[in-house]
Amino acid sequence: MVAEREFKDVMAEVCTSVAVVTATADGRPHGATVGSLASLSLRPPMVTIALDQHSNLLARIRRSGRFGVNLLGAGQADAARAFASPAADRFAGVPWYPDDGLPRLRHAPGWLVCRTHRFVTGGDHVLLLGLVTRVAGSRTAAPLVHGRRTFGTHSAFTHGTHASLTDRIAAFAR
């Protein structure tokens, strides 16, 4: 059996996109940060997210049958932390507005409106399969990603080796 700590440490090496999943229940906005968002299907358009089985947000999504996905940009690490915190009002200090009956973060570069298709239990989490009914957003900002327990963004992979700083200085001096 793999030790939980060892598993967490290895999985921390996997970079994931960062999104805030939202729902509306009892006339109030609810949301949580997830690093488990993935595209599932093109025909029909579907995504998956995973939420803890004891998540209050999961219970609200089960009742409403809908959720929103705010794809965060590189400058939104503070929003990701706010929605990952135990704060009673995670929306305090984060600009948002209702869109299609779901809470949408004002500066998130991507937005998905989803209808739940299926819930699949996997260990201590539940995988939500969501049918995407609408997409919007500017998609102009670099994406916020999480890896090695740090927020960052994506950068292009470069081929070949790079010259060291001292080699570049020497080349410039020639």
PDB file of C-alpha atoms in Angstrom:
ATOM      1  CA  MET A   1       0.000   0.000   0.000  1.00  0.00           C
ATOM      2  CA  VAL A   2       1.235   3.466  -0.873  1.00  0.00           C
ATOM      3  CA  ALA A   3       1.552   5.899   2.010  1.00  0.00           C
ATOM      4  CA  GLU A   4      -0.757   8.927   1.716  1.00  0.00           C
ATOM      5  CA  ARG A   5       2.096  11.394   2.229  1.00  0.00           C
ATOM      6  CA  GLU A   6       4.239   9.732  -0.437  1.00  0.00           C
ATOM      7  CA  PHE A   7       1.315   9.760  -2.885  1.00  0.00           C
ATOM      8  CA  LYS A   8       0.628  13.463  -2.213  1.00  0.00           C
ATOM      9  CA  ASP A   9       4.304  14.347  -2.688  1.00  0.00           C
ATOM     10  CA  VAL A  10       4.512  12.544  -6.028  1.00  0.00           C
ATOM     11  CA  MET A  11       1.225  14.034  -7.275  1.00  0.00           C
ATOM     12  CA  ALA A  12       2.432  17.532  -6.317  1.00  0.00           C
ATOM     13  CA  GLU A  13       4.798  17.190  -9.285  1.00  0.00           C
ATOM     14  CA  VAL A  14       1.826  17.096 -11.687  1.00  0.00           C
ATOM     15  CA  CYS A  15       0.844  20.555 -12.919  1.00  0.00           C
ATOM     16  CA  THR A  16      -2.901  21.136 -13.086  1.00  0.00           C
ATOM     17  CA  SER A  17      -5.105  23.918 -14.341  1.00  0.00           C
ATOM     18  CA  VAL A  18      -6.791  25.954 -11.616  1.00  0.00           C
ATOM     19  CA  ALA A  19     -10.493  26.765 -11.696  1.00  0.00           C
ATOM     20  CA  VAL A  20     -13.157  27.939  -9.293  1.00  0.00           C
ATOM     21  CA  VAL A  21     -16.305  25.835  -9.536  1.00  0.00           C
ATOM     22  CA  THR A  22     -19.478  27.640  -8.497  1.00  0.00           C
ATOM     23  CA  ALA A  23     -23.130  26.945  -7.845  1.00  0.00           C
ATOM     24  CA  THR A  24     -26.120  28.806  -6.524  1.00  0.00           C
ATOM     25  CA  ALA A  25     -28.222  27.388  -3.698  1.00  0.00           C
ATOM     26  CA  ASP A  26     -30.828  29.022  -1.520  1.00  0.00           C
ATOM     27  CA  GLY A  27     -30.226  32.294  -3.371  1.00  0.00           C
ATOM     28  CA  ARG A  28     -26.560  32.420  -2.326  1.00  0.00           C
ATOM     29  CA  PRO A  29     -23.325  31.888  -4.282  1.00  0.00           C
ATOM     30  CA  HIS A  30     -21.039  28.985  -3.396  1.00  0.00           C
ATOM     31  CA  GLY A  31     -17.660  28.040  -4.799  1.00  0.00           C
ATOM     32  CA  ALA A  32     -14.455  26.073  -4.378  1.00  0.00           C
ATOM     33  CA  THR A  33     -11.053  25.938  -6.035  1.00  0.00           C
ATOM     34  CA  VAL A  34     -10.320  22.761  -7.964  1.00  0.00           C
ATOM     35  CA  GLY A  35      -7.206  21.464  -9.649  1.00  0.00           C
ATOM     36  CA  SER A  36      -8.990  18.486 -11.123  1.00  0.00           C
ATOM     37  CA  LEU A  37     -10.635  20.064 -14.165  1.00  0.00           C
ATOM     38  CA  ALA A  38     -10.188  18.155 -17.408  1.00  0.00           C
ATOM     39  CA  SER A  39     -11.766  18.113 -20.820  1.00  0.00           C
ATOM     40  CA  LEU A  40     -13.623  14.814 -21.262  1.00  0.00           C
ATOM     41  CA  SER A  41     -15.453  14.851 -24.582  1.00  0.00           C
ATOM     42  CA  LEU A  42     -15.882  17.005 -27.675  1.00  0.00           C
ATOM     43  CA  ARG A  43     -19.148  15.432 -28.945  1.00  0.00           C
ATOM     44  CA  PRO A  44     -20.958  16.306 -26.758  1.00  0.00           C
ATOM     45  CA  PRO A  45     -18.760  18.896 -25.038  1.00  0.00           C
ATOM     46  CA  MET A  46     -18.071  17.602 -21.529  1.00  0.00           C
ATOM     47  CA  VAL A  47     -15.680  18.265 -18.666  1.00  0.00           C
ATOM     48  CA  THR A  48     -14.860  16.464 -15.440  1.00  0.00           C
ATOM     49  CA  ILE A  49     -14.098  17.828 -11.994  1.00  0.00           C
ATOM     50  CA  ALA A  50     -13.535  16.034  -8.709  1.00  0.00           C
ATOM     51  CA  LEU A  51     -14.894  17.198  -5.367  1.00  0.00           C
ATOM     52  CA  ASP A  52     -14.473  15.719  -1.902  1.00  0.00           C
ATOM     53  CA  GLN A  53     -17.455  13.507  -0.968  1.00  0.00           C
ATOM     54  CA  HIS A  54     -18.077  15.718   2.066  1.00  0.00           C
ATOM     55  CA  SER A  55     -17.906  18.981   0.101  1.00  0.00           C
ATOM     56  CA  ASN A  56     -20.784  21.364   0.755  1.00  0.00           C
ATOM     57  CA  LEU A  57     -20.457  22.501  -2.850  1.00  0.00           C
ATOM     58  CA  LEU A  58     -20.982  18.936  -4.089  1.00  0.00           C
ATOM     59  CA  ALA A  59     -24.250  18.689  -2.135  1.00  0.00           C
ATOM     60  CA  ARG A  60     -25.429  21.966  -3.661  1.00  0.00           C
ATOM     61  CA  ILE A  61     -24.511  20.879  -7.187  1.00  0.00           C
ATOM     62  CA  ARG A  62     -26.366  17.584  -6.672  1.00  0.00           C
ATOM     63  CA  ARG A  63     -29.491  19.550  -5.726  1.00  0.00           C
ATOM     64  CA  SER A  64     -29.297  22.132  -8.519  1.00  0.00           C
ATOM     65  CA  GLY A  65     -27.957  19.878 -11.282  1.00  0.00           C
ATOM     66  CA  ARG A  66     -25.771  22.731 -12.572  1.00  0.00           C
ATOM     67  CA  PHE A  67     -22.373  24.302 -11.969  1.00  0.00           C
ATOM     68  CA  GLY A  68     -20.135  26.988 -13.405  1.00  0.00           C
ATOM     69  CA  VAL A  69     -16.401  26.713 -14.076  1.00  0.00           C
ATOM     70  CA  ASN A  70     -14.277  29.859 -13.828  1.00  0.00           C
ATOM     71  CA  LEU A  71     -10.948  29.192 -15.571  1.00  0.00           C
ATOM     72  CA  LEU A  72      -8.457  31.327 -13.664  1.00  0.00           C
ATOM     73  CA  GLY A  73      -5.709  33.403 -15.232  1.00  0.00           C
ATOM     74  CA  ALA A  74      -2.100  33.835 -14.116  1.00  0.00           C
ATOM     75  CA  GLY A  75      -2.926  36.896 -11.993  1.00  0.00           C
ATOM     76  CA  GLN A  76      -5.637  35.180  -9.955  1.00  0.00           C
ATOM     77  CA  ALA A  77      -3.702  33.173  -7.374  1.00  0.00           C
ATOM     78  CA  ASP A  78      -5.354  35.211  -4.592  1.00  0.00           C
ATOM     79  CA  ALA A  79      -8.813  34.192  -5.851  1.00  0.00           C
ATOM     80  CA  ALA A  80      -7.696  30.555  -5.951  1.00  0.00           C
ATOM     81  CA  ARG A  81      -6.512  30.809  -2.335  1.00  0.00           C
ATOM     82  CA  ALA A  82      -9.750  32.523  -1.252  1.00  0.00           C
ATOM     83  CA  PHE A  83     -11.905  29.732  -2.692  1.00  0.00           C
ATOM     84  CA  ALA A  84      -9.637  27.065  -1.180  1.00  0.00           C
ATOM     85  CA  SER A  85      -9.878  28.618   2.296  1.00  0.00           C
ATOM     86  CA  PRO A  86     -12.287  27.638   5.071  1.00  0.00           C
ATOM     87  CA  ALA A  87     -13.755  31.191   5.053  1.00  0.00           C
ATOM     88  CA  ALA A  88     -17.512  31.361   5.499  1.00  0.00           C
ATOM     89  CA  ASP A  89     -17.844  33.865   2.623  1.00  0.00           C
ATOM     90  CA  ARG A  90     -15.332  32.972  -0.057  1.00  0.00           C
ATOM     91  CA  PHE A  91     -16.811  35.600  -2.389  1.00  0.00           C
ATOM     92  CA  ALA A  92     -15.834  38.495  -0.069  1.00  0.00           C
ATOM     93  CA  GLY A  93     -13.293  40.616  -1.914  1.00  0.00           C
ATOM     94  CA  VAL A  94     -13.599  38.687  -5.188  1.00  0.00           C
ATOM     95  CA  PRO A  95     -15.631  40.548  -7.846  1.00  0.00           C
ATOM     96  CA  TRP A  96     -18.360  38.371  -9.329  1.00  0.00           C
ATOM     97  CA  TYR A  97     -21.774  38.581 -10.929  1.00  0.00           C
ATOM     98  CA  PRO A  98     -24.575  36.156 -11.791  1.00  0.00           C
ATOM     99  CA  ASP A  99     -24.333  34.669 -15.282  1.00  0.00           C
ATOM    100  CA  ASP A 100     -26.914  32.147 -16.422  1.00  0.00           C
ATOM    101  CA  GLY A 101     -27.964  31.800 -12.777  1.00  0.00           C
ATOM    102  CA  LEU A 102     -24.434  30.861 -11.630  1.00  0.00           C
ATOM    103  CA  PRO A 103     -21.692  32.916  -9.922  1.00  0.00           C
ATOM    104  CA  ARG A 104     -19.088  34.069 -12.451  1.00  0.00           C
ATOM    105  CA  LEU A 105     -15.825  35.666 -11.323  1.00  0.00           C
ATOM    106  CA  ARG A 106     -15.390  39.019 -13.037  1.00  0.00           C
ATOM    107  CA  HIS A 107     -11.773  38.663 -14.161  1.00  0.00           C
ATOM    108  CA  ALA A 108     -11.636  34.954 -14.961  1.00  0.00           C
ATOM    109  CA  PRO A 109     -10.524  34.589 -18.595  1.00  0.00           C
ATOM    110  CA  GLY A 110     -12.677  31.507 -19.239  1.00  0.00           C
ATOM    111  CA  TRP A 111     -16.227  30.531 -18.267  1.00  0.00           C
ATOM    112  CA  LEU A 112     -18.155  27.285 -18.692  1.00  0.00           C
ATOM    113  CA  VAL A 113     -21.792  26.637 -17.804  1.00  0.00           C
ATOM    114  CA  CYS A 114     -22.396  22.937 -17.123  1.00  0.00           C
ATOM    115  CA  ARG A 115     -25.313  20.636 -16.462  1.00  0.00           C
ATOM    116  CA  THR A 116     -24.455  17.566 -14.431  1.00  0.00           C
ATOM    117  CA  HIS A 117     -24.498  14.384 -16.474  1.00  0.00           C
ATOM    118  CA  ARG A 118     -23.230  11.779 -14.006  1.00  0.00           C
ATOM    119  CA  PHE A 119     -21.607  11.425 -10.574  1.00  0.00           C
ATOM    120  CA  VAL A 120     -18.943   8.722 -10.211  1.00  0.00           C
ATOM    121  CA  THR A 121     -17.514   7.877  -6.792  1.00  0.00           C
ATOM    122  CA  GLY A 122     -13.767   7.342  -6.668  1.00  0.00           C
ATOM    123  CA  GLY A 123     -12.294   6.806  -3.218  1.00  0.00           C
ATOM    124  CA  ASP A 124     -12.902   9.890  -1.063  1.00  0.00           C
ATOM    125  CA  HIS A 125     -13.923  12.053  -4.030  1.00  0.00           C
ATOM    126  CA  VAL A 126     -16.766  12.191  -6.532  1.00  0.00           C
ATOM    127  CA  LEU A 127     -16.062  12.765 -10.199  1.00  0.00           C
ATOM    128  CA  LEU A 128     -18.642  15.039 -11.802  1.00  0.00           C
ATOM    129  CA  LEU A 129     -19.220  14.631 -15.511  1.00  0.00           C
ATOM    130  CA  GLY A 130     -20.584  17.928 -16.763  1.00  0.00           C
ATOM    131  CA  LEU A 131     -22.263  18.628 -20.072  1.00  0.00           C
ATOM    132  CA  VAL A 132     -21.049  22.067 -21.197  1.00  0.00           C
ATOM    133  CA  THR A 133     -24.020  24.161 -22.321  1.00  0.00           C
ATOM    134  CA  ARG A 134     -22.243  27.495 -22.836  1.00  0.00           C
ATOM    135  CA  VAL A 135     -18.703  28.900 -22.986  1.00  0.00           C
ATOM    136  CA  ALA A 136     -17.540  32.513 -22.755  1.00  0.00           C
ATOM    137  CA  GLY A 137     -14.573  34.611 -21.781  1.00  0.00           C
ATOM    138  CA  SER A 138     -11.663  36.528 -23.179  1.00  0.00           C
ATOM    139  CA  ARG A 139      -9.147  33.667 -23.074  1.00  0.00           C
ATOM    140  CA  THR A 140      -6.401  36.268 -23.492  1.00  0.00           C
ATOM    141  CA  ALA A 141      -4.649  35.779 -20.139  1.00  0.00           C
ATOM    142  CA  ALA A 142      -2.069  33.093 -19.469  1.00  0.00           C
ATOM    143  CA  PRO A 143      -3.644  30.229 -17.517  1.00  0.00           C
ATOM    144  CA  LEU A 144      -3.126  29.793 -13.778  1.00  0.00           C
ATOM    145  CA  VAL A 145      -1.579  26.402 -13.041  1.00  0.00           C
ATOM    146  CA  HIS A 146      -0.580  24.643  -9.822  1.00  0.00           C
ATOM    147  CA  GLY A 147       2.438  22.403  -9.466  1.00  0.00           C
ATOM    148  CA  ARG A 148       4.895  21.624  -6.670  1.00  0.00           C
ATOM    149  CA  ARG A 149       2.398  23.283  -4.305  1.00  0.00           C
ATOM    150  CA  THR A 150       2.939  26.636  -6.025  1.00  0.00           C
ATOM    151  CA  PHE A 151       0.786  28.754  -8.326  1.00  0.00           C
ATOM    152  CA  GLY A 152       2.346  29.773 -11.621  1.00  0.00           C
ATOM    153  CA  THR A 153       1.590  29.757 -15.292  1.00  0.00           C
ATOM    154  CA  HIS A 154       2.390  27.768 -18.361  1.00  0.00           C
ATOM    155  CA  SER A 155       5.499  28.471 -20.390  1.00  0.00           C
ATOM    156  CA  ALA A 156       6.459  27.000 -23.718  1.00  0.00           C
ATOM    157  CA  PHE A 157       8.800  24.048 -23.704  1.00  0.00           C
ATOM    158  CA  THR A 158      12.000  24.940 -25.472  1.00  0.00           C
ATOM    159  CA  HIS A 159      14.103  22.495 -27.392  1.00  0.00           C
ATOM    160  CA  GLY A 160      17.858  22.301 -27.177  1.00  0.00           C
ATOM    161  CA  THR A 161      20.162  23.682 -24.598  1.00  0.00           C
ATOM    162  CA  HIS A 162      20.470  27.239 -23.531  1.00  0.00           C
ATOM    163  CA  ALA A 163      23.759  29.007 -23.131  1.00  0.00           C
ATOM    164  CA  SER A 164      24.655  29.913 -19.595  1.00  0.00           C
ATOM    165  CA  LEU A 165      24.517  33.527 -18.515  1.00  0.00           C
ATOM    166  CA  THR A 166      28.315  33.751 -18.531  1.00  0.00           C
ATOM    167  CA  ASP A 167      28.440  32.317 -22.083  1.00  0.00           C
ATOM    168  CA  ARG A 168      25.867  34.889 -23.224  1.00  0.00           C
ATOM    169  CA  ILE A 169      27.842  37.729 -21.640  1.00  0.00           C
ATOM    170  CA  ALA A 170      31.033  36.456 -23.265  1.00  0.00           C
ATOM    171  CA  ALA A 171      29.283  36.209 -26.663  1.00  0.00           C
ATOM    172  CA  PHE A 172      27.925  39.730 -26.278  1.00  0.00           C
ATOM    173  CA  ALA A 173      31.407  41.061 -25.436  1.00  0.00           C
ATOM    174  CA  ARG A 174      32.901  39.630 -28.650  1.00  0.00           C
TER     175      ARG A 174
END
